[in-house]
XYZ file of C-alpha atoms in Angstrom:
531
model
C 19.393 -51.648 -16.047
C 17.867 -51.034 -12.812
C 16.063 -47.257 -14.257
C 13.963 -49.806 -16.278
C 12.587 -51.764 -13.828
C 11.952 -49.717 -11.831
C 9.971 -48.808 -14.353
C 8.545 -51.394 -15.308
C 7.367 -52.168 -11.709
C 5.324 -49.287 -11.408
C 4.428 -50.091 -15.543
C 2.409 -52.706 -13.439
C 1.268 -51.411 -10.684
C -0.264 -48.248 -13.053
C -1.708 -51.181 -15.132
C -3.394 -53.348 -12.174
C -4.936 -50.053 -11.286
C -6.398 -49.672 -13.904
C -7.803 -53.369 -14.621
C -9.421 -52.484 -11.842
C -11.666 -49.742 -12.359
C -11.809 -51.156 -15.447
C -13.556 -54.121 -13.696
C -15.769 -51.408 -11.441
C -16.905 -49.367 -14.005
C -17.856 -52.219 -16.136
C -19.360 -53.762 -13.288
C -21.297 -50.220 -12.851
C -22.367 -49.298 -16.249
C -23.456 -53.016 -16.337
C -26.129 -52.431 -13.777
C -26.697 -49.462 -14.869
C -26.956 -49.817 -18.579
C -28.106 -52.994 -19.079
C -28.859 -52.358 -22.190
C -24.586 -50.924 -23.674
C -23.912 -55.386 -22.943
C -23.445 -55.133 -27.560
C -21.627 -52.482 -27.033
C -18.811 -53.626 -24.450
C -18.274 -56.674 -26.296
C -17.675 -55.241 -29.861
C -15.232 -53.629 -27.571
C -13.869 -56.346 -26.066
C -13.585 -57.924 -29.564
C -11.511 -55.328 -30.888
C -9.238 -55.333 -27.946
C -8.352 -58.562 -28.425
C -8.181 -58.511 -31.892
C -5.661 -55.321 -32.159
C -1.805 -55.723 -31.777
C -0.606 -55.800 -28.475
C 1.165 -52.256 -29.442
C -1.906 -51.238 -29.164
C -3.194 -52.377 -26.345
C -0.465 -50.597 -24.648
C -1.231 -47.267 -25.906
C -4.768 -47.657 -24.997
C -3.897 -49.339 -21.599
C -1.593 -45.788 -21.154
C -3.924 -43.826 -22.210
C -5.799 -45.352 -19.577
C -3.826 -44.987 -16.844
C -2.801 -41.803 -18.289
C -6.380 -40.423 -18.217
C -7.752 -42.067 -14.703
C -4.264 -40.505 -12.755
C -5.248 -37.356 -14.562
C -8.008 -36.387 -13.001
C -7.529 -37.677 -9.710
C -5.227 -34.540 -9.637
C -6.760 -32.053 -11.247
C -9.597 -33.848 -8.620
C -7.663 -32.841 -5.224
C -6.008 -30.092 -5.963
C -9.393 -28.360 -6.898
C -10.435 -30.087 -3.596
C -8.089 -28.044 -2.609
C -8.487 -24.824 -3.646
C -11.704 -24.364 -3.427
C -14.282 -23.101 -2.510
C -15.306 -21.385 -5.049
C -16.663 -17.689 -5.240
C -17.785 -15.865 -8.034
C -15.513 -17.695 -10.032
C -12.696 -16.773 -8.160
C -11.450 -19.602 -5.942
C -11.334 -18.876 -2.447
C -7.690 -19.756 -1.441
C -6.629 -17.534 -4.269
C -8.190 -14.635 -3.659
C -6.590 -16.016 0.600
C -2.941 -15.875 -1.583
C -4.054 -12.336 -3.262
C -5.371 -10.574 0.161
C -1.841 -11.421 1.745
C 0.456 -10.011 -0.884
C 2.543 -6.597 -0.183
C 0.734 -4.046 -1.632
C 4.021 -1.739 -1.763
C 3.504 -0.607 -5.117
C 6.577 -2.663 -6.470
C 8.615 -0.076 -4.603
C 11.819 -0.239 -2.963
C 12.000 1.100 0.243
C 15.669 1.153 1.294
C 18.374 1.390 -0.140
C 20.069 -1.898 1.541
C 17.588 -3.233 3.553
C 19.001 -6.632 4.182
C 16.763 -9.746 4.298
C 13.732 -10.002 4.984
C 13.406 -11.227 9.288
C 12.064 -13.915 9.827
C 8.540 -13.848 10.585
C 4.913 -15.071 10.960
C 3.402 -12.990 8.176
C 2.084 -9.274 9.249
C -1.513 -8.770 7.527
C -3.740 -12.113 7.308
C -5.742 -12.230 4.023
C -8.124 -9.907 5.161
C -11.460 -11.162 4.446
C -10.736 -14.490 5.014
C -12.031 -17.055 7.659
C -9.819 -17.771 9.505
C -8.003 -15.070 11.482
C -11.103 -13.675 11.017
C -14.094 -15.471 12.214
C -15.269 -18.228 14.957
C -15.416 -20.910 13.368
C -13.282 -23.856 12.840
C -10.129 -22.812 13.007
C -10.067 -19.327 13.479
C -6.917 -17.494 15.358
C -8.178 -17.307 19.793
C -9.353 -13.967 20.263
C -7.749 -12.264 22.904
C -9.743 -10.891 26.493
C -9.007 -7.339 28.104
C -7.863 -9.302 31.219
C -5.105 -10.777 29.054
C -3.871 -7.614 27.050
C -4.271 -6.008 30.120
C -2.018 -8.510 31.768
C 0.541 -8.231 29.623
C 0.357 -4.123 28.027
C -0.372 -2.675 31.817
C 3.258 -2.491 33.416
C 5.041 -1.974 30.057
C 2.930 1.433 29.998
C 4.516 1.891 33.479
C 7.869 2.258 32.362
C 9.747 5.051 33.531
C 11.093 6.468 30.002
C 6.810 7.028 29.139
C 6.291 11.064 30.085
C 3.048 11.638 32.050
C 0.643 11.475 29.265
C 0.247 7.823 28.383
C -2.341 6.777 26.654
C -3.555 3.426 24.692
C -6.096 1.523 22.336
C -5.847 -2.562 20.898
C -8.479 -3.313 18.988
C -9.442 -6.540 17.521
C -9.760 -6.040 13.553
C -11.906 -9.066 12.774
C -14.141 -8.291 16.109
C -14.301 -4.797 15.147
C -13.917 -3.790 19.200
C -11.769 -2.387 21.674
C -9.980 -4.831 23.402
C -7.440 -2.800 25.170
C -7.183 0.982 26.915
C -5.652 3.173 29.097
C -7.123 6.881 28.951
C -7.730 6.330 25.177
C -9.793 8.675 24.687
C -8.099 11.064 26.091
C -6.439 13.485 23.331
C -2.769 14.426 22.497
C -0.424 15.271 20.795
C -0.276 12.534 17.780
C 3.360 13.503 15.256
C 3.530 12.446 12.825
C 0.531 9.417 12.732
C -1.750 12.313 12.020
C -0.219 11.690 8.624
C -2.588 8.321 8.974
C -5.882 11.062 9.251
C -4.941 12.684 6.534
C -4.570 9.163 4.495
C -7.838 7.747 4.846
C -9.461 11.450 4.668
C -7.842 11.866 0.974
C -8.487 8.420 0.757
C -11.665 8.386 1.577
C -12.840 12.029 -0.367
C -10.860 11.411 -3.517
C -10.713 7.664 -3.681
C -7.089 4.903 -4.924
C -6.755 6.006 -8.437
C -6.828 9.199 -8.046
C -4.217 11.227 -10.019
C -2.717 15.069 -9.733
C -2.752 16.827 -12.864
C -0.011 19.163 -14.216
C -0.460 21.028 -17.245
C 0.510 23.463 -19.820
C -1.657 25.464 -21.250
C -1.938 28.616 -23.844
C -2.239 31.439 -22.118
C -2.244 34.329 -24.621
C -0.814 34.508 -28.535
C 2.414 33.288 -27.640
C 2.343 32.509 -24.490
C 2.011 29.375 -22.294
C 0.572 29.382 -18.896
C 2.562 26.115 -16.172
C 0.282 25.058 -14.023
C 0.989 22.973 -10.533
C -2.396 20.957 -9.423
C -0.635 20.300 -6.307
C 1.580 17.023 -7.327
C 4.846 17.510 -4.770
C 6.150 14.183 -6.286
C 6.702 16.546 -9.966
C 10.271 14.851 -10.551
C 12.787 16.853 -13.103
C 15.127 14.689 -12.473
C 15.672 11.356 -15.208
C 13.301 8.554 -14.893
C 14.622 5.424 -13.357
C 15.765 2.779 -14.974
C 13.331 -0.316 -13.823
C 11.262 0.866 -11.361
C 7.840 -0.328 -11.766
C 6.225 3.013 -11.670
C 7.131 5.900 -12.345
C 6.600 9.969 -11.066
C 4.989 12.175 -13.323
C 8.192 14.075 -14.702
C 8.571 17.960 -16.244
C 10.837 16.128 -18.861
C 7.972 14.485 -19.926
C 5.587 16.655 -20.043
C 8.891 19.448 -21.442
C 8.312 16.613 -24.626
C 4.683 16.818 -24.800
C 4.715 21.336 -25.030
C 7.720 21.275 -27.029
C 5.809 19.303 -29.945
C 2.868 20.908 -29.370
C 4.762 24.697 -30.268
C 6.297 23.286 -32.935
C 2.945 21.926 -34.300
C 2.094 25.679 -33.952
C 4.752 27.008 -35.690
C 6.148 28.365 -32.098
C 10.297 28.327 -31.414
C 9.780 31.596 -28.733
C 7.578 31.795 -26.050
C 7.167 33.639 -22.465
C 6.232 31.117 -19.713
C 4.727 31.811 -16.578
C 3.316 29.811 -13.724
C 0.400 29.230 -11.919
C -0.006 27.883 -8.137
C -3.615 29.618 -7.565
C -5.174 25.628 -6.892
C -3.455 26.672 -3.011
C -4.315 29.492 -0.762
C -3.100 31.177 2.021
C 0.683 31.534 3.931
C 2.890 28.490 1.970
C 4.653 28.498 4.720
C 4.013 26.438 7.433
C 3.702 27.140 10.466
C 7.070 25.939 12.072
C 9.428 28.129 10.312
C 12.421 26.941 7.153
C 12.883 23.858 8.359
C 14.637 20.505 6.348
C 11.433 18.791 6.932
C 9.914 20.091 4.408
C 9.111 22.949 2.051
C 6.679 25.655 1.626
C 3.547 23.855 0.835
C 3.425 25.335 -2.432
C 0.721 23.947 -6.077
C 3.859 23.625 -8.222
C 7.543 22.566 -7.505
C 10.123 19.540 -8.353
C 11.637 17.307 -6.528
C 9.899 18.432 -2.664
C 12.369 21.884 -3.263
C 15.293 19.727 -2.617
C 18.988 21.262 -2.804
C 20.111 17.777 -3.056
C 19.992 14.263 -4.500
C 18.216 13.075 -1.644
C 14.825 11.297 -2.273
C 13.401 11.047 1.354
C 14.412 12.635 4.991
C 15.498 15.708 5.458
C 17.455 18.338 3.483
C 17.748 21.629 2.513
C 15.079 23.179 0.291
C 14.010 25.941 -2.001
C 12.416 28.802 -0.666
C 10.371 29.227 -4.147
C 9.293 25.998 -4.760
C 7.095 27.550 -7.586
C 9.268 29.652 -8.982
C 12.306 26.849 -9.105
C 10.810 24.411 -10.915
C 9.757 26.679 -14.018
C 12.725 27.701 -14.367
C 14.157 24.238 -14.173
C 11.030 23.505 -17.153
C 11.898 26.455 -18.838
C 15.556 25.122 -19.103
C 14.411 22.074 -20.463
C 11.985 23.632 -23.533
C 15.661 25.846 -24.207
C 17.066 22.246 -24.734
C 13.913 21.111 -26.943
C 13.928 23.491 -29.070
C 11.811 26.409 -27.580
C 13.245 29.360 -26.436
C 11.444 30.913 -23.710
C 11.263 34.459 -24.187
C 12.703 36.922 -20.187
C 11.898 34.751 -17.206
C 9.724 32.966 -16.002
C 7.181 34.846 -13.767
C 4.050 34.358 -11.745
C 0.422 33.939 -13.664
C -2.393 33.028 -14.250
C -3.946 30.966 -16.385
C -6.989 30.994 -18.686
C -10.562 30.917 -17.090
C -10.838 27.880 -20.465
C -7.705 27.428 -20.391
C -6.101 25.373 -23.962
C -4.842 22.664 -22.945
C -1.545 22.049 -25.247
C 0.706 19.112 -22.737
C -0.450 16.882 -18.955
C 2.116 15.087 -16.999
C -0.043 13.031 -14.344
C 1.243 11.852 -10.898
C 1.273 8.662 -9.365
C -2.104 7.298 -8.098
C -3.506 8.427 -4.638
C -2.523 4.688 -3.466
C 0.982 4.655 -3.879
C 1.365 8.564 -2.558
C -0.441 7.648 0.875
C 2.338 4.203 0.922
C 5.107 5.985 0.540
C 3.681 8.801 2.802
C 3.298 6.392 4.571
C 6.827 4.417 4.555
C 8.892 7.105 5.415
C 6.354 9.568 7.175
C 6.878 12.391 3.950
C 5.322 15.289 4.939
C 5.081 16.930 1.773
C 2.960 14.703 0.557
C 1.187 14.536 4.184
C 0.725 18.417 3.496
C -0.472 17.910 0.139
C -2.405 14.995 0.033
C -4.895 17.544 3.351
C -4.775 20.367 0.566
C -5.748 18.032 -2.163
C -8.999 16.571 0.288
C -10.093 20.644 0.227
C -10.565 21.121 -3.504
C -12.513 18.021 -2.823
C -14.662 19.298 -0.285
C -14.629 22.931 -2.319
C -12.490 24.385 0.850
C -9.208 27.065 -0.218
C -7.036 24.470 0.437
C -4.599 26.339 2.939
C -3.614 24.635 6.367
C -6.884 26.259 7.844
C -9.047 25.029 4.954
C -7.125 21.075 5.043
C -8.103 20.889 8.144
C -11.247 21.322 8.025
C -12.082 19.071 4.708
C -10.025 16.173 6.747
C -12.525 16.527 9.945
C -15.812 16.494 7.895
C -14.197 13.161 5.563
C -13.268 11.767 8.746
C -16.894 12.357 10.247
C -18.192 10.613 7.654
C -16.426 7.910 7.784
C -18.528 7.923 11.628
C -15.029 7.559 13.606
C -13.893 8.901 16.960
C -13.033 12.570 16.159
C -13.875 13.611 20.337
C -11.262 16.614 20.961
C -9.752 16.015 17.105
C -7.385 19.051 16.011
C -5.531 19.002 13.005
C -3.691 22.575 12.722
C -1.971 20.487 9.013
C -1.468 17.537 7.515
C 1.824 16.020 8.765
C 2.076 16.575 11.659
C 4.711 18.849 12.949
C 2.372 20.989 14.685
C 2.560 20.799 17.974
C -1.859 22.444 18.565
C -2.207 19.616 16.132
C -4.769 16.644 19.143
C -5.877 13.223 18.037
C -7.148 10.693 20.264
C -5.651 6.848 20.672
C -9.370 5.369 19.604
C -9.617 7.501 16.993
C -6.096 5.644 15.410
C -6.667 2.305 16.126
C -10.260 3.526 14.491
C -8.419 4.624 11.544
C -6.063 1.193 11.163
C -9.467 -1.061 11.924
C -11.340 1.056 9.199
C -8.376 0.448 7.030
C -7.506 -3.366 7.778
C -11.490 -3.823 6.781
C -12.575 -6.284 4.407
C -14.957 -3.644 3.267
C -12.828 -0.464 3.042
C -10.625 -1.568 0.454
C -10.397 2.097 -0.941
C -8.268 2.533 2.311
C -6.589 -0.311 2.478
C -3.138 1.237 1.102
C -3.108 2.842 4.623
C -2.284 -0.500 5.991
C 0.417 -1.924 3.153
C 2.038 1.789 3.933
C 3.068 1.315 6.759
C 6.763 0.464 7.737
C 7.931 -2.696 8.655
C 9.896 -3.267 11.871
C 13.144 -3.656 11.434
C 12.764 -3.297 7.755
C 11.052 -0.687 6.179
C 11.035 3.013 5.933
C 11.025 4.249 9.674
C 10.620 1.205 11.502
C 14.278 -0.540 9.774
C 16.773 0.728 12.623
C 14.306 -0.038 15.222
C 13.177 -3.773 16.757
C 16.807 -5.306 16.747
C 16.816 -7.948 18.164
C 13.046 -8.047 19.622
C 12.633 -10.995 17.770
C 8.348 -11.087 18.575
C 8.400 -7.311 16.495
C 11.001 -7.731 14.417
C 8.473 -7.703 10.813
C 5.942 -8.626 12.601
C 4.770 -4.940 13.885
C 3.588 -2.625 10.926
C 3.685 0.113 12.653
C 3.566 4.768 11.774
C 6.405 6.844 13.818
C 5.848 10.062 16.403
C 8.230 12.056 16.776
C 8.824 15.679 18.635
C 10.476 16.849 21.349
C 9.209 15.497 24.847
C 5.974 13.384 21.726
C 6.353 9.496 21.021
C 3.211 7.778 19.243
C 3.453 4.990 17.654
C 0.012 3.841 15.969
C -0.543 -0.238 13.047
C -1.324 -3.717 12.959
C 0.409 -6.448 14.109
C -1.359 -9.959 14.687
C -0.332 -12.190 17.666
C 0.897 -14.879 18.633
C -1.813 -17.512 18.299
C -2.385 -15.516 14.507
C -5.201 -12.968 15.471
C -4.757 -9.983 13.656
C -4.903 -6.274 16.418
C -4.535 -2.686 15.719
C -3.593 -1.104 18.286
C -1.702 3.148 18.713
C 0.461 4.123 21.441
C 1.202 7.989 22.162
C 2.635 9.635 25.691
C 3.607 12.735 26.032
C 6.203 15.314 28.354
C 8.855 12.440 27.967
C 12.505 13.615 28.694
C 14.362 10.471 27.718
C 13.303 9.976 22.960
C 15.407 6.901 22.572
C 14.334 5.393 26.120
C 10.310 5.720 25.114
C 10.699 5.914 21.521
C 12.136 1.655 23.091
C 9.543 1.928 25.338
C 7.415 2.537 22.943
C 8.222 -0.843 20.371
C 8.046 -3.185 24.050
C 4.257 -2.561 24.048
C 3.811 -3.484 20.054
C 6.115 -6.318 21.003
C 4.627 -7.462 23.468
C 1.348 -8.067 21.760
C 2.707 -9.222 18.920
C 4.462 -12.109 21.582
C 1.007 -12.199 22.984
C -1.797 -14.938 23.188
C -3.242 -13.109 25.980
C -6.261 -15.302 27.202
């Protein structure tokens, strides 16, 4: 039986090791504790008097204990050191995870490209410090050699600006007209995200409520949640957006407890102020900005991207709510009408949005304009500014100023970047990402985790194909308007150094060529040790 033979060899080897360890321990004990000799003699006599099978059991126990202790010590040494009750290795692993809130950002993304970690463990020593094992710092001259020629690509427009920052050092390692303001297009959503998170916090949720508006009347009050849905819940999703069906369930129960089965229905959109229509006019990229809407007022079954939109999202949501109440045994007397909730309303039902962190991630991954405008207005509400385009712009500017960000020339006409009058610098975009990448500002981390991954998710899912250095390694927010192309994000360079970048160009005539030129710039940073 060859397996038994192998076991016996291993057993004899382990037995010899145990005996050697025992002898060493005994010698040490004899030297240190002379008074324990009698106990040792007694133990030896007990060993000799014990039956053979008992001796084998004791030997196995000794070997197992010694082996287990050695393994445990090795594991602790490998995982340590410890910091405030948490292994630093465990914290590092947690820091390197992709915090995408469990959401699948693409219907069929295919296998993930093989690439270095997109984000090192922020706060860990290796990528950021100058100590042993730290990634080398790229030099200004090295990056200039890599990027300056690419900025001369004729596909780029006459205005070309760039900023690359080293996250660990917190300094700029490359710049080209980085202080000159330009139209950011959708990369302005980075500013919207940082402003909202800093003003409200990542755990903030937006309420949609039903209150009593009189003896036999209720009012549906919109709080500004653009992700409120009237669709059936998605099976298997870890997190569900607030659902109008759930609100109808709770409302029907509350009304029946009051012995009410027939009520009037009003809807209140007073949380927002100013014009609802974006300055670009009716557009499939965005719905009228209303404090009450379901499924972003989409008239098809899509959940992101362009789609035909209802021109009166609040009224459409209220009509849907009336139909849901009818299905639950509550008759709405007449049609829903605009109304104002009482100053001291009696709430009878409430649903809450996903946390702000999840809304930010979705906004950035899909470049969702409706969420962007909603978050800008939530920032205005937090600042006690009118929740309008103008009030939101002031609130975003003020929130970023409190973060001591470079706001020279910054203009925020909207929260989405659809307005061509928005202006920011490449330096502002890169510093927004620098703050979001800082281990000292964990509340801003959704700005980084929500960025699309090159060749894999969101608005970058169809870009960087064939660019091995950038695919899977670049995470970036895109921005595109006619004649405007921007890209801002994070990348780990060839030496493992975490960098943030922003590239902006205006006056382009070849949209695809300009887009490819920006992608090459980001890939060059990923491929560069640049020392």
